[in-house]
Amino acid sequence: MNEIKDIARGDRCPGISYTDMLNGDTRRPPDYLFEETTIEMGDEPLSVAPYISEEFARLEREKMWPNVWLFAAREDEMPDAGDTVVFDIAGKSFLLIRQKDGSVKAFYNACLHRGRKLRTESGNSIQLRCPFHGFTWRNDGSLKEIPCAWDFPHLEGKDMSLPEARVELWQGFVMLTENHDLPDFKTWLGPAASHYERYDFENRYTGMWVQKKIPANWKATAEAFMEAWHSITTHPQLLAFLGDANTRYDLIGDHFNRAITPSGVLSPHVKGKNSDYVLEKMNEFSGGQDARTNRRFSASEGGEEGYEADDPLGARKLLAEAGRKGFAEQYGYDYSEASDTEILDNFTYNIFPNFSPWIGFLPTLVYRWLPGDTPDWCIMEIRLLFPTPKGEKRPRAVEPTYIPDDEPFAWAADKMGPQLANVFDQDMANLPYVQEGMKTMKVGQMELGHYQDSRVRHFQTTLKKYIDGELPATK
C-alpha cells in the first residue's frame, strides 16, 4: 500500500484525505472511487427565490420535471404480472404496470373520458376501470370497454389507448420520463451508471421504507444531504467515527454528483483520541436493534493480529474485516475481495434531480424527495436496500410506512432503528427554520463554501439550465 500522507490544499481539510485512505485500504478499491472530479463553480451567492417562489415551482413543473429521468419505483414493488404502482410527482400521476412479458409500462393516470384518476392506490390490476363511469382499459393500455358505447360513435376508429410515459429498467429501479427524446437513462446519467454494476442492485429488495412530510422545500431538504460538514453541529455523536470534514465531493456532468464520507476514522475535529476510541464509540452507536438497519456492525475492541491503536486507520481495517465476515454469514456471499471503503463508507450518490441511491456491497440507503403543492413542503422517502440472501428468491418490497405529520422519525424507530431515526430527526430539526429563514433574509442570498458546499451549487446550476432552456439535451 502507498504511504498515507497529509495534504494541505486551500480548499480541503488539512489532514488525511479520502484518497489517502483509499491508498491505505487492505484491498484495492475500484478505480471509480479514486477518480476525483471537480468543476469550477465560482463563489457567487445563491438566490433563495428557487426555494420560496411559487413562480419558480411553476417553472420546475413546466420545464424540469417532464424532461428528466425520475426514479418511479423499485422492481421488487411489482414483481408479478398486473402489479401496479401509483407514482405521483409535481401534480401529475402515473400508473406503472408489470406486463405479462415481464416489461413495465407507465400510463398517465387519468381516464380519457372525464379525467378521473383510474387508480389512487398501488396493488394488483386485472384491468383499469374508471370508478366514475366505467370506461375500462386492459393492463397494456388498450381500450377494453366504453359503457353506453352507442353514445360515442365519434370514437369509433379513434385510438383510445392510454397515453404512455417512457420507462427503462436499471439496476432494479424503474426509471420514468415524459420526454421520449431524451437519451437512454445510462447515457443521460453518464459514467456513474457503471458504478452500480459491482453490487448486484437488481437482486436487492426494499427491506425498510419510510415516508415523512417535511415543512421545507424539496431542494432545501435534498441539499441537507449533499454535504457532511454540518455533522460537527447537527450530529456531534458521529464525530467519533465519521470523517465528516474528510469528505470528498465530486461533480460529474450535469446530472450526477457525490459525497464520499469515510467511516471508522476520527473526525478531524476530534483530537487526542486513537482507534480504540473509534471502536468503542462505533460499537455504542451500532449496538442492539440498530445492527440490521444502520449499516454499521460491531467488532472486537482491538487485540486482532496487526491491529495498532495508534494507526489512524486501525479501527477502519478491523471494522471492515468484521463486516466482511459478518455479512458473509448473513447473506452467503464471498466478500473477501471487498475493499474497506466498500464495506464501511457513506457513498451519497445524487442523481438529478431528486434521487440518491448509495452504492456499496451491503445494505444501502436510497433517498427520494417529492415536491409538495406549494414550495414550503415536500415528502422525503428513505429506503434501505438489502442483498437477497444467496440461493433465495428476492423478497417483495415492504410496504411504505408514512410517519404522521406531527411525529418525528423516532415514531418509526422499530422500522429504522433508534440511532438512525435520531440522525434523521437531527437533520429535520433544522429544515423548518431553513425555510423560514430564507424568507427572512434581507438580501435574499446565501453565501456558500467553495468546496464543501460545491454539490449544492452544482445541483442549482443544473436546475437553472433546465429553467433557462439550456437543457434537456436530446438524442
Coordinates of C-alpha atoms in Angstrom, one line a residue:
M1 CA 0.0 0.0 0.0
N2 CA 1.1 3.6 -0.6
E3 CA 2.2 5.6 2.4
I4 CA -0.6 7.8 3.9
K5 CA 0.3 11.4 3.8
D6 CA -1.2 14.7 5.0
I7 CA -2.4 17.1 2.4
A8 CA -2.5 20.9 2.6
R9 CA -4.8 22.5 0.0
G10 CA -6.6 25.7 0.4
D11 CA -10.0 24.2 -0.3
R12 CA -9.5 20.9 1.5
C13 CA -9.5 19.9 5.2
P14 CA -5.9 19.8 6.4
G15 CA -5.5 16.1 7.3
I16 CA -5.7 12.7 5.7
S17 CA -7.7 12.9 2.5
Y18 CA -10.2 10.2 1.4
T19 CA -7.9 9.3 -1.5
D20 CA -5.1 8.8 1.0
M21 CA -7.4 6.5 2.9
L22 CA -8.0 4.5 -0.3
N23 CA -4.3 4.1 -0.6
G24 CA -4.2 2.7 2.9
D25 CA -7.0 0.2 2.2
T26 CA -6.4 -3.5 2.8
R27 CA -7.9 -4.3 -0.6
R28 CA -7.6 -2.5 -3.9
P29 CA -10.8 -0.3 -4.3
P30 CA -12.3 0.2 -7.7
D31 CA -10.8 2.9 -10.0
Y32 CA -14.0 5.0 -9.9
L33 CA -13.5 5.6 -6.2
F34 CA -10.1 7.1 -6.9
E35 CA -11.4 9.5 -9.5
E36 CA -11.6 13.0 -8.1
T37 CA -13.6 15.2 -10.4
T38 CA -14.3 18.9 -9.8
I39 CA -15.9 21.6 -11.8
E40 CA -15.1 25.2 -11.1
M41 CA -18.4 26.6 -9.8
G42 CA -17.3 30.1 -8.6
D43 CA -18.2 31.7 -5.4
E44 CA -21.2 33.9 -6.2
P45 CA -24.0 33.9 -3.7
L46 CA -27.2 31.9 -4.4
S47 CA -30.6 33.4 -4.5
V48 CA -33.3 32.0 -2.2
A49 CA -36.0 32.5 -4.8
P50 CA -35.9 28.9 -6.1
Y51 CA -36.8 27.6 -2.6
I52 CA -39.6 30.0 -1.7
S53 CA -41.2 31.2 -5.0
E54 CA -44.3 29.7 -6.4
E55 CA -43.4 31.1 -9.8
F56 CA -40.1 29.1 -9.7
A57 CA -42.0 26.0 -8.7
R58 CA -44.3 26.5 -11.7
L59 CA -41.2 26.7 -14.0
E60 CA -39.9 23.5 -12.5
R61 CA -43.2 21.8 -13.3
E62 CA -43.2 23.1 -16.8
K63 CA -39.5 22.9 -17.8
M64 CA -37.7 20.5 -15.5
W65 CA -39.8 17.6 -14.1
P66 CA -41.2 16.4 -17.5
N67 CA -37.7 16.5 -19.1
V68 CA -35.6 14.4 -16.7
W69 CA -35.4 10.7 -15.8
L70 CA -37.2 10.0 -12.5
F71 CA -37.0 7.1 -10.0
A72 CA -40.6 5.9 -10.1
A73 CA -40.4 2.5 -8.3
R74 CA -38.3 -0.5 -7.5
E75 CA -38.9 -3.7 -9.4
D76 CA -39.4 -5.5 -6.1
E77 CA -42.5 -3.4 -5.5
M78 CA -44.1 -5.0 -8.6
P79 CA -42.6 -8.5 -9.3
D80 CA -45.8 -10.1 -10.7
A81 CA -47.8 -9.5 -13.9
G82 CA -50.5 -7.0 -13.1
D83 CA -48.7 -5.4 -10.2
T84 CA -49.4 -1.7 -10.3
V85 CA -47.6 1.2 -8.7
V86 CA -49.2 4.7 -8.5
F87 CA -46.4 7.3 -8.9
D88 CA -47.4 10.9 -8.1
I89 CA -45.0 13.8 -8.7
A90 CA -45.2 17.5 -9.3
G91 CA -49.0 17.5 -9.8
K92 CA -49.0 14.5 -12.2
S93 CA -49.9 10.9 -11.7
F94 CA -48.6 7.8 -13.5
L95 CA -49.6 4.1 -13.4
L96 CA -46.6 1.7 -13.6
I97 CA -47.9 -1.8 -14.6
R98 CA -45.9 -5.0 -14.8
Q99 CA -46.8 -6.7 -18.1
K100 CA -47.2 -10.4 -18.8
D101 CA -43.9 -10.5 -20.7
G102 CA -42.1 -9.0 -17.6
S103 CA -41.7 -5.5 -19.0
V104 CA -43.1 -2.4 -17.3
K105 CA -45.3 0.2 -18.9
A106 CA -46.2 3.6 -17.5
F107 CA -49.5 5.3 -18.3
Y108 CA -50.8 8.7 -17.4
N109 CA -53.2 8.0 -14.6
A110 CA -56.3 9.7 -16.0
C111 CA -59.5 8.4 -17.7
L112 CA -59.8 9.8 -21.2
H113 CA -63.5 10.4 -20.6
R114 CA -63.7 12.9 -17.8
G115 CA -60.1 12.8 -16.4
R116 CA -60.8 11.0 -13.2
K117 CA -57.7 9.1 -11.8
L118 CA -58.0 5.5 -12.7
R119 CA -56.3 4.4 -9.5
T120 CA -55.4 6.1 -6.3
E121 CA -53.5 3.2 -4.6
S122 CA -50.9 0.7 -5.7
G123 CA -51.8 -3.0 -5.9
N124 CA -52.5 -5.7 -8.5
S125 CA -54.7 -4.8 -11.5
I126 CA -56.8 -7.2 -13.6
Q127 CA -57.9 -4.2 -15.7
L128 CA -58.1 -0.4 -15.3
R129 CA -61.7 0.5 -14.8
C130 CA -62.6 4.1 -14.1
P131 CA -64.7 4.4 -10.9
F132 CA -66.7 7.3 -12.3
H133 CA -68.4 6.0 -15.4
G134 CA -66.7 2.6 -16.0
F135 CA -64.5 3.3 -19.1
T136 CA -62.1 0.3 -19.0
W137 CA -58.6 -0.3 -20.3
R138 CA -56.5 -3.5 -20.3
N139 CA -53.2 -3.6 -18.4
D140 CA -51.4 -3.0 -21.7
G141 CA -53.2 0.3 -22.1
S142 CA -55.6 -0.7 -24.9
L143 CA -59.2 0.2 -24.6
K144 CA -61.5 -2.6 -23.5
E145 CA -64.9 -1.1 -22.9
I146 CA -67.0 2.0 -23.2
P147 CA -70.3 1.9 -21.3
C148 CA -73.2 3.2 -23.4
A149 CA -71.0 2.9 -26.4
W150 CA -73.9 3.9 -28.6
D151 CA -73.4 7.5 -27.3
F152 CA -69.8 7.6 -28.6
P153 CA -70.0 6.8 -32.3
H154 CA -67.5 9.6 -32.8
L155 CA -64.8 7.5 -31.1
E156 CA -65.1 4.5 -33.5
G157 CA -61.7 4.0 -35.2
K158 CA -60.0 6.6 -32.9
D159 CA -57.0 5.4 -30.9
M160 CA -58.2 5.4 -27.3
S161 CA -55.2 3.7 -25.8
L162 CA -53.9 5.3 -22.6
P163 CA -51.0 7.7 -23.3
E164 CA -47.7 6.3 -22.2
A165 CA -44.7 7.8 -20.5
R166 CA -41.3 6.3 -21.2
V167 CA -39.8 3.6 -18.9
E168 CA -36.4 2.0 -18.6
L169 CA -35.3 -0.6 -16.0
W170 CA -31.9 0.0 -14.5
Q171 CA -30.4 -2.0 -11.6
G172 CA -33.8 -2.9 -10.2
F173 CA -35.0 0.7 -10.4
V174 CA -37.9 1.7 -12.7
M175 CA -37.0 5.0 -14.3
L176 CA -39.6 7.2 -16.0
T177 CA -39.6 10.3 -18.2
E178 CA -42.3 12.1 -20.1
N179 CA -39.7 13.2 -22.7
H180 CA -39.4 10.5 -25.4
D181 CA -36.5 12.3 -27.0
L182 CA -34.1 12.0 -24.1
P183 CA -31.0 9.7 -24.4
D184 CA -31.4 6.4 -22.7
F185 CA -31.0 6.6 -18.9
K186 CA -27.4 5.3 -18.6
T187 CA -26.2 7.8 -21.3
W188 CA -28.2 10.6 -19.7
L189 CA -26.6 9.8 -16.3
G190 CA -23.1 9.3 -17.6
P191 CA -20.2 7.2 -16.1
A192 CA -21.7 6.8 -12.6
A193 CA -24.3 4.4 -14.1
S194 CA -21.5 1.8 -14.2
H195 CA -20.6 2.2 -10.6
Y196 CA -23.6 0.2 -9.5
E197 CA -22.8 -2.9 -11.6
R198 CA -20.4 -4.3 -9.0
Y199 CA -23.1 -4.5 -6.2
D200 CA -25.9 -6.5 -7.8
F201 CA -28.6 -3.9 -7.2
E202 CA -31.1 -5.7 -9.4
N203 CA -31.2 -8.5 -6.9
R204 CA -31.8 -6.3 -3.9
Y205 CA -35.0 -5.7 -2.1
T206 CA -36.6 -2.8 -0.2
G207 CA -36.4 -4.0 3.4
M208 CA -37.1 -0.7 5.1
W209 CA -39.2 2.2 3.7
V210 CA -40.5 5.3 5.5
Q211 CA -42.0 8.5 4.2
K212 CA -42.5 11.8 6.0
K213 CA -43.8 15.2 5.2
I214 CA -41.1 17.9 5.7
P215 CA -42.0 21.6 6.2
A216 CA -39.3 22.7 3.8
N217 CA -38.8 23.0 0.0
W218 CA -37.8 19.7 -1.7
K219 CA -34.5 21.2 -2.8
A220 CA -33.6 22.6 0.6
T221 CA -34.3 19.1 2.1
A222 CA -32.3 17.3 -0.6
E223 CA -29.4 19.7 -0.1
A224 CA -29.2 18.9 3.6
F225 CA -27.8 15.6 2.5
M226 CA -25.3 17.0 -0.1
E227 CA -22.6 17.8 2.4
A228 CA -21.3 16.2 5.6
W229 CA -19.7 19.2 7.4
H230 CA -22.9 20.0 9.2
S231 CA -22.1 17.0 11.4
I232 CA -20.0 19.0 13.8
T233 CA -23.1 20.9 15.0
T234 CA -26.0 18.7 13.9
H235 CA -24.7 15.2 14.6
P236 CA -21.9 15.5 17.2
Q237 CA -22.4 11.9 18.3
L238 CA -21.0 10.8 14.9
L239 CA -17.7 12.6 15.1
A240 CA -16.0 9.7 17.0
F241 CA -16.1 7.5 13.9
L242 CA -17.0 9.7 10.9
G243 CA -14.6 11.7 8.8
D244 CA -17.0 14.5 8.2
A245 CA -14.6 17.2 7.1
N246 CA -12.6 14.5 5.2
T247 CA -15.5 14.0 2.8
R248 CA -14.7 14.2 -0.9
Y249 CA -17.1 15.9 -3.2
D250 CA -17.2 15.0 -6.9
L251 CA -19.1 16.8 -9.7
I252 CA -19.6 14.8 -12.9
G253 CA -21.6 16.2 -15.8
D254 CA -24.9 17.8 -15.3
H255 CA -26.9 15.1 -13.7
F256 CA -24.6 13.5 -11.1
N257 CA -22.6 14.4 -8.1
R258 CA -21.4 12.5 -5.0
A259 CA -20.1 12.9 -1.5
I260 CA -17.9 10.1 -0.1
T261 CA -17.6 10.3 3.7
P262 CA -15.2 7.9 5.3
S263 CA -16.3 5.9 8.3
G264 CA -14.3 4.1 11.0
V265 CA -12.0 7.1 11.4
L266 CA -11.9 10.1 13.8
S267 CA -13.4 13.3 12.6
P268 CA -10.6 15.9 12.1
H269 CA -12.4 17.9 14.7
V270 CA -11.6 15.3 17.4
K271 CA -8.2 15.5 18.9
G272 CA -6.2 13.3 21.3
K273 CA -8.1 10.0 20.6
N274 CA -6.9 6.8 18.9
S275 CA -8.5 3.9 17.1
D276 CA -9.6 2.2 20.4
Y277 CA -11.9 5.2 20.9
V278 CA -13.3 4.9 17.4
L279 CA -14.1 1.2 18.0
E280 CA -15.7 2.0 21.4
K281 CA -18.0 4.7 20.1
M282 CA -18.9 2.9 16.9
N283 CA -19.9 -0.2 18.8
E284 CA -22.0 2.0 21.1
F285 CA -23.8 3.5 18.1
S286 CA -24.2 0.2 16.3
G287 CA -25.5 -1.9 19.2
G288 CA -28.7 -3.7 19.7
Q289 CA -31.6 -3.4 17.3
D290 CA -29.9 -0.9 15.0
A291 CA -27.4 -3.6 13.8
R292 CA -29.6 -4.5 10.8
T293 CA -30.6 -1.1 9.6
N294 CA -27.8 1.4 10.3
R295 CA -25.1 0.0 8.0
R296 CA -22.8 -0.5 10.9
F297 CA -21.6 -3.6 12.7
S298 CA -19.8 -4.5 15.9
A299 CA -16.2 -5.6 16.1
S300 CA -13.8 -6.5 18.8
E301 CA -12.1 -3.7 20.6
G302 CA -8.6 -4.5 19.3
G303 CA -6.4 -7.4 20.0
E304 CA -6.5 -8.6 16.4
E305 CA -3.3 -9.5 14.8
G306 CA -1.7 -6.5 13.2
Y307 CA -4.1 -4.0 15.0
E308 CA -2.4 -0.9 16.3
A309 CA -4.4 1.6 18.3
D310 CA -2.2 4.5 17.1
D311 CA -2.8 3.6 13.5
P312 CA -5.3 6.3 12.3
L313 CA -6.8 3.6 10.0
G314 CA -6.6 0.8 12.6
A315 CA -10.2 0.8 13.6
R316 CA -11.2 1.1 10.0
K317 CA -9.3 -2.0 9.0
L318 CA -10.7 -4.0 11.9
L319 CA -14.3 -2.9 11.3
A320 CA -14.1 -3.7 7.6
E321 CA -12.8 -7.2 8.3
A322 CA -15.6 -7.8 10.8
G323 CA -18.1 -6.6 8.2
R324 CA -16.8 -9.0 5.5
K325 CA -17.1 -11.9 7.9
G326 CA -20.4 -10.9 9.4
F327 CA -22.2 -10.2 6.2
A328 CA -20.8 -13.3 4.5
E329 CA -22.5 -15.3 7.3
Q330 CA -25.7 -13.3 6.9
Y331 CA -26.1 -13.2 3.2
G332 CA -24.0 -16.2 2.0
Y333 CA -21.7 -14.2 -0.5
D334 CA -18.0 -14.0 -0.6
Y335 CA -16.9 -10.5 0.4
S336 CA -13.2 -11.4 0.9
E337 CA -12.1 -9.1 -2.0
A338 CA -14.4 -6.2 -1.0
S339 CA -12.3 -3.2 -0.1
D340 CA -12.6 -1.5 3.3
T341 CA -14.2 1.6 1.7
E342 CA -16.9 -0.5 0.0
I343 CA -17.7 -2.1 3.4
L344 CA -17.7 0.9 5.6
D345 CA -18.1 4.3 3.9
N346 CA -21.0 6.5 3.1
F347 CA -21.4 6.9 -0.7
T348 CA -24.1 9.7 -1.0
Y349 CA -24.6 9.5 -4.8
N350 CA -27.1 12.0 -6.1
I351 CA -28.8 11.6 -9.5
F352 CA -30.5 14.8 -10.6
P353 CA -33.0 16.0 -9.6
N354 CA -34.4 14.1 -6.5
F355 CA -32.8 10.6 -6.3
S356 CA -30.0 9.5 -4.1
P357 CA -29.1 5.8 -4.4
W358 CA -26.0 5.0 -2.4
I359 CA -23.5 2.3 -3.5
G360 CA -21.6 -0.3 -1.6
F361 CA -21.8 -4.1 -1.0
L362 CA -24.1 -4.1 2.0
P363 CA -27.4 -2.5 2.9
T364 CA -27.6 0.8 1.1
L365 CA -29.7 3.9 1.6
V366 CA -31.9 5.4 -1.1
Y367 CA -33.5 8.8 -0.7
R368 CA -36.2 10.4 -2.8
W369 CA -37.6 13.9 -2.4
L370 CA -41.1 14.6 -3.8
P371 CA -42.2 18.3 -4.1
G372 CA -45.4 19.5 -2.4
D373 CA -48.1 21.5 -3.9
T374 CA -46.5 24.7 -2.5
P375 CA -42.8 25.4 -2.3
D376 CA -42.9 25.1 1.5
W377 CA -43.1 21.4 1.9
C378 CA -42.1 18.1 0.4
I379 CA -42.2 14.3 1.1
M380 CA -38.9 12.6 2.0
E381 CA -38.6 8.9 1.4
I382 CA -35.9 6.8 3.0
R383 CA -35.3 3.2 1.9
L384 CA -32.8 0.5 2.8
L385 CA -32.0 -2.0 0.0
F386 CA -30.8 -5.3 1.3
P387 CA -29.0 -8.1 -0.6
T388 CA -31.1 -11.1 -1.3
P389 CA -29.5 -14.0 0.6
K390 CA -27.7 -16.3 -1.7
G391 CA -29.9 -19.0 -3.2
E392 CA -33.2 -17.3 -2.1
K393 CA -35.8 -15.6 -4.2
R394 CA -35.8 -11.8 -4.0
P395 CA -38.5 -10.8 -1.5
R396 CA -41.2 -8.4 -2.3
A397 CA -40.6 -4.8 -1.1
V398 CA -42.1 -4.0 2.3
E399 CA -45.0 -1.5 2.3
P400 CA -44.0 2.1 3.0
T401 CA -44.6 3.5 6.4
Y402 CA -46.0 7.0 6.5
I403 CA -44.9 8.8 9.6
P404 CA -47.7 11.1 10.9
D405 CA -47.0 14.8 10.2
D406 CA -46.8 15.6 13.9
E407 CA -44.4 12.8 14.7
P408 CA -40.6 12.6 14.4
F409 CA -38.7 9.8 12.6
A410 CA -38.3 8.3 16.0
W411 CA -42.0 7.3 15.7
A412 CA -40.8 4.6 13.2
A413 CA -37.8 3.6 15.3
D414 CA -39.0 0.0 15.2
K415 CA -38.5 0.1 11.4
M416 CA -35.4 2.3 11.2
G417 CA -33.6 1.6 14.4
P418 CA -33.5 4.3 17.1
Q419 CA -30.0 5.6 16.3
L420 CA -30.7 6.0 12.6
A421 CA -34.0 7.6 13.3
N422 CA -32.3 10.1 15.6
V423 CA -29.8 11.1 12.9
F424 CA -32.7 12.0 10.6
D425 CA -34.6 13.8 13.3
Q426 CA -31.5 15.9 13.9
D427 CA -31.4 16.8 10.2
M428 CA -35.1 17.6 10.1
A429 CA -34.9 19.8 13.1
N430 CA -33.0 22.4 11.0
L431 CA -35.2 22.4 7.9
P432 CA -38.4 24.2 9.0
Y433 CA -36.1 27.1 10.2
V434 CA -34.1 27.0 7.0
Q435 CA -37.4 27.5 5.1
E436 CA -38.5 30.3 7.4
G437 CA -35.0 31.9 7.5
M438 CA -34.7 32.0 3.7
K439 CA -37.9 34.1 3.6
T440 CA -36.4 36.4 6.3
M441 CA -33.1 37.1 4.6
K442 CA -32.8 40.8 3.9
V443 CA -30.9 40.5 0.6
G444 CA -32.3 37.0 -0.3
Q445 CA -28.9 35.5 -1.0
M446 CA -26.9 32.6 0.6
E447 CA -23.1 32.5 0.8
L448 CA -21.7 29.0 0.2
G449 CA -18.4 27.4 1.0
H450 CA -16.2 26.9 -2.0
Y451 CA -15.6 23.1 -1.7
Q452 CA -17.9 21.6 1.0
D453 CA -21.0 23.3 -0.5
S454 CA -20.0 22.6 -4.1
R455 CA -22.6 19.9 -4.7
V456 CA -25.3 22.4 -3.7
R457 CA -24.0 24.9 -6.2
H458 CA -23.6 22.2 -8.9
F459 CA -27.2 21.0 -8.3
Q460 CA -28.6 24.5 -8.5
T461 CA -26.5 25.2 -11.7
T462 CA -28.1 22.2 -13.5
L463 CA -31.6 23.2 -12.3
K464 CA -31.1 26.7 -13.7
K465 CA -30.1 25.1 -17.1
Y466 CA -33.5 23.5 -17.3
I467 CA -35.3 26.6 -16.2
D468 CA -33.4 28.7 -18.8
G469 CA -33.9 26.2 -21.6
E470 CA -30.3 25.1 -22.0
L471 CA -31.4 21.5 -21.0
P472 CA -32.6 19.0 -21.8
A473 CA -30.2 17.7 -24.4
T474 CA -32.0 15.2 -26.6
K475 CA -30.7 12.3 -28.6

